[in-house]
Coordinates of C-alpha atoms in Angstrom, one line a residue:
M139 CA 148.8 48.7 152.4
K140 CA 145.8 50.5 154.0
K141 CA 145.7 50.1 157.8
E142 CA 142.8 51.1 159.9
I143 CA 141.8 50.9 163.6
I144 CA 138.1 50.6 164.4
I145 CA 136.9 50.8 168.0
N146 CA 133.5 49.8 169.2
T147 CA 132.5 50.4 172.9
S148 CA 129.5 49.1 174.8
S149 CA 128.4 48.7 178.4
S150 CA 129.7 45.1 178.5
E151 CA 133.0 45.3 176.4
S152 CA 135.4 47.3 174.3
R153 CA 136.5 45.9 171.0
I154 CA 139.4 47.1 168.9
A155 CA 139.7 45.8 165.3
I156 CA 142.8 46.2 163.1
L157 CA 142.1 46.1 159.4
E158 CA 144.7 45.7 156.6
D159 CA 143.3 46.5 153.2
G160 CA 139.8 46.0 154.6
E161 CA 140.6 42.6 156.0
L162 CA 140.3 41.9 159.8
V163 CA 143.7 40.8 161.0
E164 CA 143.7 41.5 164.8
L165 CA 140.9 41.9 167.4
Y166 CA 141.3 43.0 171.0
V167 CA 138.5 42.5 173.4
E168 CA 138.3 43.8 177.0
H169 CA 135.5 43.4 179.6
P170 CA 135.2 45.6 182.7
E171 CA 135.4 42.6 184.9
N172 CA 138.4 41.1 183.0
Q173 CA 140.8 43.8 182.1
R174 CA 144.1 43.5 180.4
M175 CA 146.9 42.4 182.7
V176 CA 150.1 42.5 180.6
G177 CA 152.4 45.3 181.9
D178 CA 150.8 45.4 185.4
I179 CA 153.3 45.5 188.2
Y180 CA 152.7 43.7 191.5
K181 CA 154.5 43.3 194.8
G182 CA 154.6 39.6 195.2
K183 CA 155.8 37.0 197.6
I184 CA 157.7 33.8 196.6
E185 CA 155.7 30.8 197.8
N186 CA 157.4 27.9 196.1
I187 CA 160.7 27.3 194.3
V188 CA 160.9 24.3 191.9
K189 CA 164.4 23.7 190.8
A190 CA 163.3 20.9 188.5
I191 CA 161.6 23.4 186.2
Q192 CA 163.9 26.3 187.0
A193 CA 161.1 28.5 188.3
A194 CA 159.4 30.0 191.3
F195 CA 155.7 30.5 192.0
V196 CA 154.9 34.0 193.2
N197 CA 151.7 35.0 195.1
I198 CA 150.6 38.3 193.5
G199 CA 147.1 38.2 195.0
L200 CA 145.3 36.4 192.2
E201 CA 143.5 33.1 192.2
Q202 CA 146.6 31.3 190.8
N203 CA 150.2 32.0 191.7
G204 CA 152.3 33.6 188.9
F205 CA 155.1 31.7 187.2
L206 CA 158.6 33.3 187.4
S207 CA 161.4 31.6 185.5
F208 CA 164.9 31.8 186.9
A209 CA 165.9 33.3 183.5
D210 CA 163.4 36.2 184.2
F211 CA 164.6 36.8 187.8
D212 CA 166.4 40.1 188.7
E213 CA 167.8 40.0 192.2
E214 CA 167.7 43.8 192.4
F215 CA 163.9 43.9 192.8
I216 CA 163.9 41.6 195.9
S217 CA 162.8 43.6 198.9
C218 CA 162.7 46.6 196.6
A219 CA 161.1 48.7 199.3
E220 CA 164.2 48.4 201.5
R221 CA 166.7 48.8 198.6
V222 CA 165.5 52.0 197.1
D223 CA 167.1 54.2 199.7
S224 CA 170.5 52.6 199.1
D225 CA 173.4 54.6 197.6
E226 CA 174.3 51.5 195.5
T227 CA 173.7 52.0 191.8
P228 CA 171.5 49.2 190.6
S229 CA 172.7 46.9 187.8
R230 CA 171.0 44.0 186.1
R231 CA 174.0 41.7 186.5
K232 CA 173.5 40.0 183.2
G233 CA 175.1 36.7 182.7
R234 CA 174.6 35.6 186.3
S235 CA 174.3 31.8 186.4
K236 CA 171.1 30.0 187.1
S237 CA 172.6 28.5 190.2
G238 CA 173.4 32.1 191.3
R239 CA 169.8 33.0 190.8
R240 CA 168.6 30.1 192.8
A241 CA 171.0 30.9 195.6
H242 CA 169.6 34.4 196.0
M243 CA 165.9 33.4 195.7
R244 CA 164.2 32.3 198.9
I245 CA 160.7 31.3 199.9
G246 CA 159.0 34.3 201.6
D247 CA 161.0 36.9 199.6
E248 CA 159.0 39.9 198.5
L249 CA 159.8 41.4 195.1
L250 CA 158.4 43.5 192.3
V251 CA 157.2 41.5 189.3
Q252 CA 155.6 42.5 186.0
V253 CA 153.1 40.4 184.0
T254 CA 154.3 39.4 180.6
K255 CA 151.6 36.8 179.8
E256 CA 148.1 36.7 181.1
P257 CA 146.6 33.7 183.0
I258 CA 145.4 31.0 180.6
G259 CA 143.1 28.2 181.7
T260 CA 144.7 26.6 184.8
K261 CA 148.0 28.4 184.3
G262 CA 148.9 31.5 186.3
A263 CA 150.3 34.7 184.9
R264 CA 153.8 34.6 183.4
L265 CA 156.0 37.1 185.4
T266 CA 159.4 38.8 185.1
S267 CA 161.2 40.8 187.7
S268 CA 163.0 42.8 184.9
I269 CA 160.6 45.7 184.9
S270 CA 160.0 48.0 181.9
L271 CA 157.7 51.0 181.5
P272 CA 156.5 51.8 178.0
G273 CA 155.8 55.4 177.0
R274 CA 154.7 56.8 173.7
F275 CA 158.2 57.2 172.3
I276 CA 160.5 55.5 174.8
V277 CA 160.6 52.4 177.0
L278 CA 162.2 53.0 180.4
V279 CA 164.1 50.0 181.8
P280 CA 165.1 50.4 185.5
N281 CA 168.3 48.8 186.7
D282 CA 169.8 48.6 183.2
D283 CA 172.5 50.6 181.4
S284 CA 171.8 49.8 177.7
V285 CA 170.3 51.9 174.9
G286 CA 168.3 50.3 172.1
V287 CA 166.4 51.4 169.0
S288 CA 163.4 49.6 167.5
R289 CA 164.4 47.2 164.8
K290 CA 161.4 48.4 162.7
I291 CA 163.3 51.7 162.1
N292 CA 165.2 50.8 158.9
N293 CA 166.8 54.1 158.1
G294 CA 170.4 54.0 159.2
K295 CA 170.9 57.7 159.7
E296 CA 167.7 58.0 161.7
R297 CA 168.7 55.0 163.9
S298 CA 172.0 56.7 164.6
R299 CA 170.4 60.0 165.5
L300 CA 167.9 58.4 167.9
R301 CA 170.6 56.4 169.5
R302 CA 172.7 59.5 170.1
I303 CA 169.7 61.3 171.6
A304 CA 168.9 58.3 173.8
K305 CA 172.5 58.1 175.1
S306 CA 172.5 61.8 176.0
L307 CA 169.1 61.5 177.8
R308 CA 169.7 58.2 179.6
P309 CA 169.6 58.6 183.4
E310 CA 172.1 56.8 185.6
G311 CA 170.8 53.3 186.5
F312 CA 168.3 53.1 183.7
G313 CA 168.2 51.7 180.2
L314 CA 166.2 53.2 177.3
I315 CA 164.6 51.7 174.2
V316 CA 163.5 54.1 171.5
R317 CA 160.2 53.1 169.9
T318 CA 159.2 53.1 166.2
V319 CA 156.9 56.1 166.5
A320 CA 159.9 58.2 167.6
V321 CA 161.1 58.6 164.0
D322 CA 161.7 62.3 163.2
K323 CA 160.9 63.4 166.7
D324 CA 163.2 66.0 168.3
I325 CA 165.1 65.7 171.6
Q326 CA 162.5 67.8 173.5
V327 CA 159.7 65.4 172.7
L328 CA 161.7 62.4 173.8
K329 CA 162.9 64.2 176.9
S330 CA 159.3 65.0 177.9
D331 CA 158.3 61.4 177.5
L332 CA 161.2 60.2 179.5
E333 CA 160.5 62.7 182.4
S334 CA 156.9 61.4 182.5
L335 CA 158.2 57.8 182.8
L336 CA 160.7 58.7 185.5
K337 CA 157.9 60.3 187.6
K338 CA 155.8 57.1 187.1
W339 CA 158.7 55.0 188.3
E340 CA 159.2 57.1 191.4
K341 CA 155.5 56.6 192.3
I342 CA 155.8 52.8 191.8
L343 CA 158.8 52.7 194.1
A344 CA 157.1 54.8 196.8
K345 CA 154.0 52.6 196.7
S346 CA 156.1 49.5 196.9
K347 CA 157.5 50.6 200.2
S348 CA 154.2 51.3 201.8
Q349 CA 152.0 48.5 200.5
A350 CA 152.1 45.0 201.8
S351 CA 152.4 42.0 199.6
P352 CA 150.7 40.6 197.6
G353 CA 149.1 43.5 195.8
L354 CA 148.9 45.6 192.7
I355 CA 151.4 48.4 192.6
H356 CA 150.9 49.8 189.1
K357 CA 148.1 49.2 186.5
D358 CA 149.1 49.6 182.9
L359 CA 146.9 51.2 180.4
G360 CA 143.7 49.4 179.4
I361 CA 143.5 47.7 176.1
T362 CA 142.0 50.7 174.2
S363 CA 144.6 53.2 175.6
S364 CA 147.5 50.8 175.0
V365 CA 146.4 50.2 171.4
I366 CA 146.4 54.0 170.8
R367 CA 149.8 54.3 172.5
D368 CA 151.4 51.3 170.8
L369 CA 149.7 50.9 167.4
F370 CA 148.4 54.3 166.3
S371 CA 151.4 55.4 164.2
P372 CA 151.8 57.4 161.0
D373 CA 151.2 54.2 158.8
I374 CA 147.6 54.0 160.1
S375 CA 145.2 55.5 157.6
Q376 CA 142.4 56.2 160.0
L377 CA 141.2 55.5 163.5
V378 CA 137.4 55.4 163.8
V379 CA 135.6 55.3 167.2
D380 CA 131.9 55.2 168.0
S381 CA 132.1 56.7 171.5
R382 CA 132.1 60.5 172.0
K383 CA 133.7 60.1 175.4
L384 CA 136.5 57.9 174.0
Y385 CA 136.9 60.2 171.0
S386 CA 137.4 63.2 173.2
G387 CA 139.9 61.3 175.4
I388 CA 141.9 60.2 172.3
K389 CA 141.8 63.7 170.8
K390 CA 143.2 65.2 174.0
Y391 CA 146.0 62.6 174.2
L392 CA 147.0 63.1 170.6
R393 CA 147.2 66.9 171.0
D394 CA 149.9 66.3 173.6
V395 CA 151.9 63.6 172.0
A396 CA 151.1 63.3 168.3
P397 CA 149.2 66.3 166.9
N398 CA 150.1 65.2 163.4
L399 CA 147.8 62.2 163.8
L400 CA 144.7 64.2 164.7
P401 CA 143.3 64.4 161.1
K402 CA 143.2 60.6 161.1
L403 CA 140.9 60.4 164.1
E404 CA 137.2 60.2 163.2
L405 CA 134.0 59.9 165.3
Y406 CA 131.6 57.4 163.8
R407 CA 128.1 58.9 163.6
S408 CA 126.0 56.5 161.5
K409 CA 123.1 54.5 163.1
T410 CA 124.4 51.3 161.5
P411 CA 126.6 49.5 164.1
I412 CA 130.2 50.4 163.4
F413 CA 131.4 46.7 163.2
D414 CA 128.6 46.0 160.7
S415 CA 129.5 49.0 158.6
F416 CA 133.1 47.7 158.2
Q417 CA 132.1 44.0 157.8
I418 CA 133.9 43.1 161.0
E419 CA 131.1 41.1 162.7
D420 CA 131.0 38.6 159.8
A421 CA 134.8 38.3 160.0
I422 CA 134.6 37.6 163.8
T423 CA 131.9 34.9 163.2
K424 CA 134.2 33.3 160.6
S425 CA 137.2 33.4 162.9
L426 CA 135.2 31.5 165.6
S427 CA 134.2 28.8 163.1
R428 CA 135.9 25.4 163.2
K429 CA 135.7 25.1 159.4
I430 CA 136.7 27.9 157.0
W431 CA 136.2 27.6 153.2
M432 CA 138.7 29.1 150.8
K433 CA 137.9 30.7 147.4
S434 CA 139.5 27.8 145.5
G435 CA 136.9 25.4 147.1
G436 CA 139.3 23.9 149.7
Y437 CA 138.8 24.4 153.4
C438 CA 140.7 24.4 156.7
I439 CA 139.6 22.8 160.0
F440 CA 140.9 24.5 163.2
D441 CA 140.9 22.3 166.3
Q442 CA 142.2 24.0 169.5
T443 CA 143.2 22.0 172.6
E444 CA 145.0 23.1 175.8
A445 CA 148.3 21.7 174.5
L446 CA 148.3 22.8 170.9
M447 CA 146.3 24.0 167.8
V448 CA 145.9 21.6 164.9
V449 CA 144.9 22.8 161.5
D450 CA 143.9 20.3 158.7
V451 CA 143.9 21.5 155.1
N452 CA 141.5 19.7 152.7
S453 CA 141.1 20.1 149.0
G454 CA 137.3 19.9 149.2
R455 CA 135.9 21.1 145.9
S456 CA 139.2 22.4 144.7
V457 CA 139.9 20.3 141.6
K458 CA 140.5 22.9 138.9
E459 CA 143.9 21.6 138.0
K460 CA 144.2 18.2 136.3
D461 CA 147.6 17.5 137.8
H462 CA 147.2 16.5 141.5
E463 CA 150.5 18.1 142.5
Q464 CA 149.6 21.5 141.1
N465 CA 146.1 21.3 142.5
A466 CA 147.5 20.4 146.0
L467 CA 150.1 23.2 145.7
K468 CA 147.5 25.8 144.8
T469 CA 145.3 24.8 147.7
D470 CA 148.2 24.7 150.2
L471 CA 149.5 28.1 149.1
E472 CA 146.0 29.6 149.6
A473 CA 145.7 27.8 153.0
A474 CA 149.1 29.1 154.1
E475 CA 147.9 32.7 153.7
L476 CA 144.6 32.0 155.4
I477 CA 146.1 30.1 158.3
A478 CA 148.7 32.9 159.0
R479 CA 145.9 35.5 159.1
Q480 CA 143.7 33.3 161.3
L481 CA 146.5 32.6 163.8
R482 CA 147.0 36.3 164.2
L483 CA 143.3 37.1 164.4
R484 CA 142.5 34.2 166.7
D485 CA 145.6 35.1 168.8
I486 CA 146.7 31.5 168.9
G487 CA 149.9 30.9 170.9
G488 CA 152.0 27.9 171.8
I489 CA 152.5 24.9 169.5
I490 CA 150.7 24.8 166.1
V491 CA 150.7 21.8 163.8
I492 CA 149.4 22.2 160.2
D493 CA 148.5 19.2 158.1
F494 CA 148.8 20.4 154.5
I495 CA 147.8 18.3 151.5
D496 CA 150.7 16.0 150.6
L497 CA 153.2 17.3 148.1
M498 CA 155.7 15.1 146.3
K499 CA 158.2 17.7 145.2
E500 CA 160.5 19.3 147.8
V501 CA 160.5 22.6 145.9
N502 CA 156.7 22.8 146.3
R503 CA 156.9 22.1 150.0
S504 CA 159.4 24.9 150.4
K505 CA 157.1 27.3 148.5
V506 CA 154.3 26.6 151.0
V507 CA 156.5 27.1 154.1
S508 CA 158.0 30.3 152.5
V509 CA 154.5 31.8 152.0
L510 CA 153.5 30.8 155.5
K511 CA 156.7 32.6 156.9
K512 CA 156.1 35.7 154.8
E513 CA 152.5 36.0 156.1
L514 CA 153.5 35.3 159.7
S515 CA 156.2 38.0 159.6
K516 CA 153.5 40.6 159.2
D517 CA 152.6 39.9 162.8
K518 CA 154.5 41.6 165.6
V519 CA 154.3 38.4 167.7
A520 CA 157.5 36.2 167.6
F521 CA 157.3 32.8 165.9
D522 CA 159.5 29.9 165.0
I523 CA 158.8 27.5 162.2
L524 CA 160.1 24.1 161.0
P525 CA 160.3 22.8 157.4
M526 CA 157.5 20.6 156.1
N527 CA 158.2 16.9 156.8
N528 CA 157.5 13.9 154.6
F529 CA 154.0 13.6 156.1
G530 CA 153.0 17.1 155.0
L531 CA 153.1 18.5 158.5
V532 CA 154.5 21.9 159.4
S533 CA 155.1 22.6 163.1
L534 CA 155.6 26.1 164.5
T535 CA 155.4 28.0 167.8
R536 CA 153.9 31.4 168.3
S537 CA 154.4 33.5 171.4
R538 CA 151.4 33.5 173.7
V539 CA 150.5 36.7 175.6
R540 CA 146.8 36.4 176.4
P541 CA 144.0 33.8 176.0
S542 CA 143.0 33.2 172.4
L543 CA 139.9 34.7 170.8
L544 CA 138.0 31.5 171.2
Y545 CA 138.5 31.5 175.0
R546 CA 137.6 35.2 175.2
Y547 CA 134.4 34.8 173.2
S548 CA 133.2 31.5 174.4
E549 CA 132.8 29.3 177.5
P550 CA 133.1 25.5 177.9
C551 CA 129.9 23.6 177.0
P552 CA 128.2 22.5 180.2
R553 CA 127.1 19.3 178.5
C554 CA 130.4 18.1 177.1
E555 CA 132.7 20.2 179.4
G556 CA 134.7 21.5 176.5
L557 CA 135.3 18.1 174.9
G558 CA 133.0 18.9 171.9
R559 CA 131.3 15.5 172.2
V560 CA 129.0 13.8 174.6
P561 CA 128.7 10.1 175.5
A562 CA 126.5 8.1 173.1
K563 CA 123.1 7.1 174.3
S564 CA 124.1 3.5 174.1
A565 CA 126.9 4.1 176.5
V566 CA 124.4 5.7 178.9
I567 CA 122.2 2.7 178.7
T568 CA 125.1 0.4 179.5
Q569 CA 125.7 2.5 182.7
I570 CA 122.0 2.2 183.6
E571 CA 122.2 -1.6 183.2
R572 CA 125.2 -1.8 185.5
K573 CA 123.5 0.4 188.1
I574 CA 120.4 -1.9 188.1
Q575 CA 122.6 -4.9 188.6
Q576 CA 124.5 -3.3 191.5
I577 CA 121.4 -2.1 193.4
K578 CA 119.5 -5.3 192.8
K579 CA 122.4 -7.4 194.1
K580 CA 122.9 -5.2 197.1
T581 CA 119.3 -4.6 198.2
G582 CA 117.2 -7.2 196.2
Q583 CA 115.1 -4.3 195.0
R584 CA 113.0 -4.9 191.8
R585 CA 111.2 -1.6 191.3
F586 CA 113.1 1.5 190.2
L587 CA 112.5 5.2 189.4
L588 CA 114.8 6.3 186.5
Q589 CA 115.2 10.1 186.0
V590 CA 116.8 11.0 182.6
H591 CA 116.8 13.8 180.1
P592 CA 113.8 13.8 177.7
A593 CA 116.0 12.9 174.8
V594 CA 117.3 9.8 176.6
A595 CA 113.7 8.9 177.8
A596 CA 112.6 9.0 174.1
Y597 CA 115.5 6.7 173.2
L598 CA 114.6 4.3 175.9
K599 CA 110.9 4.1 174.9
E600 CA 111.4 4.0 171.1
G601 CA 110.1 1.1 169.2
T602 CA 107.6 -1.8 169.9
M603 CA 110.3 -3.7 171.8
S604 CA 111.7 -0.7 173.5
I605 CA 115.0 -0.6 175.4
V606 CA 113.3 -0.1 178.7
R607 CA 111.0 -3.1 178.1
H608 CA 114.1 -5.2 177.2
L609 CA 115.8 -4.1 180.5
M610 CA 112.8 -5.0 182.6
L611 CA 112.5 -8.5 181.0
K612 CA 116.3 -9.1 181.2
F613 CA 116.6 -8.2 184.9
F614 CA 113.0 -9.1 186.1
V615 CA 112.4 -5.5 187.3
T616 CA 109.9 -2.7 187.0
I617 CA 111.2 0.7 185.8
K618 CA 109.3 4.0 185.9
I619 CA 110.8 6.7 183.7
V620 CA 110.6 10.4 184.7
E621 CA 111.8 13.0 182.3
T622 CA 114.0 15.8 183.8
R623 CA 115.2 18.7 181.7
E624 CA 117.6 19.8 184.3
M625 CA 119.7 16.7 183.7
L626 CA 122.3 16.5 180.9
D627 CA 122.0 13.9 178.2
N628 CA 124.7 11.7 179.8
E629 CA 123.2 11.9 183.3
F630 CA 120.7 9.7 185.1
E631 CA 119.5 8.9 188.6
L632 CA 118.3 5.4 189.4
T633 CA 116.6 5.0 192.8
P634 CA 114.5 2.2 194.4
L635 CA 110.8 2.8 194.0
K636 CA 108.5 2.7 197.0
K637 CA 105.2 0.8 196.8
D638 CA 103.0 3.9 196.9
E639 CA 105.1 5.5 194.1
N640 CA 104.5 2.6 191.7
S641 CA 100.9 3.6 191.0

């Protein structure tokens, strides 16, 4: 499989595209005013503890308080500024009961927390007090004593070698996780990465002692730098960037940590926009569409709500097979591949329900779910999937880390407020009728000024026996219509008309 990283920078945003065999599979977007938060460390203050949901809400200085589950609470980081001078060796105290966590968590406590999921909609950031600092080759875990090796390293001998090195390097009071890109690296390279992380941790602790809460203690790398650190590995065929400044920065970074990857770095020089050259813009447009056609003639409808994502699979023009079961199976299999790619590209998290075309045979249902699992497993994000039920529905969950592509690339419609639909004009007319009755009954007024959007005004005046004429005859009133473009289609303003305004 050919994997590429394409980076486009502009004054308003940075975009990083991940391609697999020329197909866009992941897209990261970062704006200067809305930078990546995952990995950031804050000194926060507990403002509320809700035992019913086993969580605390922590003020970290943002608009919304962060959410800290009891399961993600590490008592060692409470009042961290006062504890760092202690001679006591920190320990994570794994297995502590939830009641124990509650007993040691109090409103007003200050603690260090790290963002694991960005704020989404009305929900604040998801937090953990089990801090970890990722480097190029190693992840440093303060207040731990374990050693781990990335599961993606399949070679048994290499896993054992890296584990031995990690155990020999592990400082007292810290845990270490060896990352995938550490394969074939010698002890000096890993030691250098570890020393850098330890210095970073010392700075974090020092700042946490002097800074008041709430406040940012440590800002993790931006999206572009983190992608280079976490994703630019030997299996990447090329990394192409259209910014000279960024190109120079990446080149300098690679010289220090991965000189073997330098030949894969390329500066894009063509006048054609880089995302157009790699057909990425078209793929982005497609990923933001509600309806996506498949090669077979079938199509999928993606409807995203705050609670879940619903995907509807339809056969459309896909009728090549005479047998309905085979035709449905062929469409469902193609849809399973498409949906898995789109969930990854759109960065959909939470609950996802897929309505496949009904299949009568259990073996065929299993085939569809198997293909869906296989495609989803290519993604680094964790997921859990249930078998297809008798209604042809497949339910799954996918870990949510940041807002989906739709939320990052769009804003709620001011007319429908994100609903996707606006009240019918007939419903607006009913509201106008009720308002006329209310004002007439209260004041006895018979002359009105009605301000509406031009589209509604045209609807009111349409036909020989127009709606507005019908209203005037029905209620024995006079209505003067004024068109106002500032109003929405579903808005109106009805006010009594003075005598001098009736001319």
